[in-house]
Each structure stands twice: as C-alpha cells, then as structure tokens.
Amino acid sequence: MRVVVDLNRCQAYAQCVYAAPRHFALHGREALVYDTAPDDADRAEIERAALACPVRAITACADDLAALDEAGR
Ligand code: SF4
C-alpha cells in the first residue's frame, strides 16, 4: 500500500507513532519519518494510525488504487 503524510499539516503529535510504531517514528521533537510503502498485510495498523492523527495528515491507499491514480484514471 502507499502512505503519504502531509508534513505541512503534521504537528508532531505522535499519535501515529503509538498506533503503528513499525511504520512511523519521530526523530527529535518534530521530524516525522514513515514507511511510504508498507505491506498490505499491515493495512489495519496503518488505518489505525491514520484515524489516530488529530489533524488528518495521513493518507493511505492500496497499491492498485495508487497505480490508477498515477495513471490519471
Ligand atoms: S499523528 Fe498526525 S500530526 Fe501526529 S505525528 Fe503523526 S502525522 Fe503528524
């Protein structure tokens, strides 16, 4: 699956880090690093992180939907 975080919106609340620590981490107090292409098997964890984000900065979708989007369909 594909994951994008709007870093202009992210306020480093770290809720995603608690929800999905294998895919999101804060380096220092403000720099979020994250897995942009987690395995589909981790979908529930990623969705939990997206729902936990108080500013809705996390967007996630399945690989097949991302491919359609990139093709402009
Ligand atoms: S929960 Fe949202 S605001 Fe907080 S670090 Fe994660 S992406 Fe950023």
PDB file of C-alpha atoms and ligand atoms in Angstrom:
ATOM      1  CA  MET A   1       0.000   0.000   0.000  1.00  0.00           C
ATOM      2  CA  ARG A   2       1.019   3.637  -0.329  1.00  0.00           C
ATOM      3  CA  VAL A   3       1.220   6.140   2.514  1.00  0.00           C
ATOM      4  CA  VAL A   4       1.640   9.898   2.281  1.00  0.00           C
ATOM      5  CA  VAL A   5       1.838  12.305   5.208  1.00  0.00           C
ATOM      6  CA  ASP A   6       1.140  15.978   4.631  1.00  0.00           C
ATOM      7  CA  LEU A   7       4.123  17.329   6.553  1.00  0.00           C
ATOM      8  CA  ASN A   8       2.766  20.874   6.311  1.00  0.00           C
ATOM      9  CA  ARG A   9      -0.238  19.710   8.296  1.00  0.00           C
ATOM     10  CA  CYS A  10       1.603  17.371  10.706  1.00  0.00           C
ATOM     11  CA  GLN A  11       2.041  18.862  14.167  1.00  0.00           C
ATOM     12  CA  ALA A  12       4.192  16.011  15.566  1.00  0.00           C
ATOM     13  CA  TYR A  13       1.517  14.842  17.983  1.00  0.00           C
ATOM     14  CA  ALA A  14       2.958  11.303  17.619  1.00  0.00           C
ATOM     15  CA  GLN A  15      -0.393   9.533  17.735  1.00  0.00           C
ATOM     16  CA  CYS A  16       0.586   7.646  14.568  1.00  0.00           C
ATOM     17  CA  VAL A  17       3.807   6.540  16.242  1.00  0.00           C
ATOM     18  CA  TYR A  18       1.846   4.982  19.103  1.00  0.00           C
ATOM     19  CA  ALA A  19      -0.658   3.388  16.712  1.00  0.00           C
ATOM     20  CA  ALA A  20       1.873   1.962  14.240  1.00  0.00           C
ATOM     21  CA  PRO A  21       5.397   2.127  15.677  1.00  0.00           C
ATOM     22  CA  ARG A  22       6.865  -0.107  12.961  1.00  0.00           C
ATOM     23  CA  HIS A  23       5.857   2.426  10.297  1.00  0.00           C
ATOM     24  CA  PHE A  24       6.041   5.875  11.906  1.00  0.00           C
ATOM     25  CA  ALA A  25       8.736   7.451  14.083  1.00  0.00           C
ATOM     26  CA  LEU A  26       9.642  10.895  15.317  1.00  0.00           C
ATOM     27  CA  HIS A  27      13.280  11.876  15.050  1.00  0.00           C
ATOM     28  CA  GLY A  28      13.867  14.619  17.517  1.00  0.00           C
ATOM     29  CA  ARG A  29      10.765  16.505  18.568  1.00  0.00           C
ATOM     30  CA  GLU A  30       9.332  17.402  15.180  1.00  0.00           C
ATOM     31  CA  ALA A  31      10.743  15.330  12.291  1.00  0.00           C
ATOM     32  CA  LEU A  32       8.348  12.556  11.331  1.00  0.00           C
ATOM     33  CA  VAL A  33       9.774   9.684   9.295  1.00  0.00           C
ATOM     34  CA  TYR A  34       7.499   6.998   7.921  1.00  0.00           C
ATOM     35  CA  ASP A  35       7.226   3.999   5.668  1.00  0.00           C
ATOM     36  CA  THR A  36       5.800   5.134   2.316  1.00  0.00           C
ATOM     37  CA  ALA A  37       5.140   1.598   1.054  1.00  0.00           C
ATOM     38  CA  PRO A  38       4.124  -0.719   3.890  1.00  0.00           C
ATOM     39  CA  ASP A  39       2.984  -4.252   3.145  1.00  0.00           C
ATOM     40  CA  ASP A  40      -0.747  -4.684   2.534  1.00  0.00           C
ATOM     41  CA  ALA A  41      -0.758  -7.090   5.475  1.00  0.00           C
ATOM     42  CA  ASP A  42      -0.214  -4.064   7.734  1.00  0.00           C
ATOM     43  CA  ARG A  43      -3.270  -2.227   6.427  1.00  0.00           C
ATOM     44  CA  ALA A  44      -5.170  -2.336   9.753  1.00  0.00           C
ATOM     45  CA  GLU A  45      -2.206  -0.855  11.593  1.00  0.00           C
ATOM     46  CA  ILE A  46      -1.793   1.929   9.030  1.00  0.00           C
ATOM     47  CA  GLU A  47      -5.504   2.717   9.068  1.00  0.00           C
ATOM     48  CA  ARG A  48      -5.409   2.891  12.860  1.00  0.00           C
ATOM     49  CA  ALA A  49      -2.572   5.420  12.602  1.00  0.00           C
ATOM     50  CA  ALA A  50      -4.453   7.496  10.025  1.00  0.00           C
ATOM     51  CA  LEU A  51      -7.565   7.564  12.209  1.00  0.00           C
ATOM     52  CA  ALA A  52      -5.499   8.486  15.271  1.00  0.00           C
ATOM     53  CA  CYS A  53      -3.958  11.547  13.625  1.00  0.00           C
ATOM     54  CA  PRO A  54      -5.735  14.591  15.090  1.00  0.00           C
ATOM     55  CA  VAL A  55      -5.057  16.746  12.037  1.00  0.00           C
ATOM     56  CA  ARG A  56      -5.821  14.031   9.431  1.00  0.00           C
ATOM     57  CA  ALA A  57      -2.372  14.364   7.855  1.00  0.00           C
ATOM     58  CA  ILE A  58      -2.074  10.706   6.835  1.00  0.00           C
ATOM     59  CA  THR A  59      -3.422   9.390   3.531  1.00  0.00           C
ATOM     60  CA  ALA A  60      -3.212   5.690   2.736  1.00  0.00           C
ATOM     61  CA  CYS A  61      -4.481   3.611  -0.143  1.00  0.00           C
ATOM     62  CA  ALA A  62      -3.988   0.190  -1.672  1.00  0.00           C
ATOM     63  CA  ASP A  63      -1.307  -0.237  -4.353  1.00  0.00           C
ATOM     64  CA  ASP A  64      -3.879  -0.885  -7.079  1.00  0.00           C
ATOM     65  CA  LEU A  65      -5.671   2.403  -6.321  1.00  0.00           C
ATOM     66  CA  ALA A  66      -2.354   4.281  -6.238  1.00  0.00           C
ATOM     67  CA  ALA A  67      -1.455   2.851  -9.663  1.00  0.00           C
ATOM     68  CA  LEU A  68      -4.781   4.021 -11.089  1.00  0.00           C
ATOM     69  CA  ASP A  69      -4.237   7.480  -9.621  1.00  0.00           C
ATOM     70  CA  GLU A  70      -0.741   7.708 -11.118  1.00  0.00           C
ATOM     71  CA  ALA A  71      -2.173   6.720 -14.499  1.00  0.00           C
ATOM     72  CA  GLY A  72      -4.599   9.625 -14.228  1.00  0.00           C
ATOM     73  CA  ARG A  73      -7.726   7.498 -14.383  1.00  0.00           C
TER      74      ARG A  73
HETATM   75  S1  SF4 B   1      -0.360  11.735  14.360  1.00  0.00           S
HETATM   76 FE1  SF4 B   1      -0.518  13.149  12.617  1.00  0.00          FE
HETATM   77  S2  SF4 B   1       0.217  15.078  13.424  1.00  0.00           S
HETATM   78 FE2  SF4 B   1       0.928  13.488  14.806  1.00  0.00          FE
HETATM   79  S3  SF4 B   1       2.961  12.909  14.091  1.00  0.00           S
HETATM   80 FE3  SF4 B   1       1.510  11.532  13.141  1.00  0.00          FE
HETATM   81  S4  SF4 B   1       1.038  12.514  11.185  1.00  0.00           S
HETATM   82 FE4  SF4 B   1       1.939  14.061  12.460  1.00  0.00          FE
END
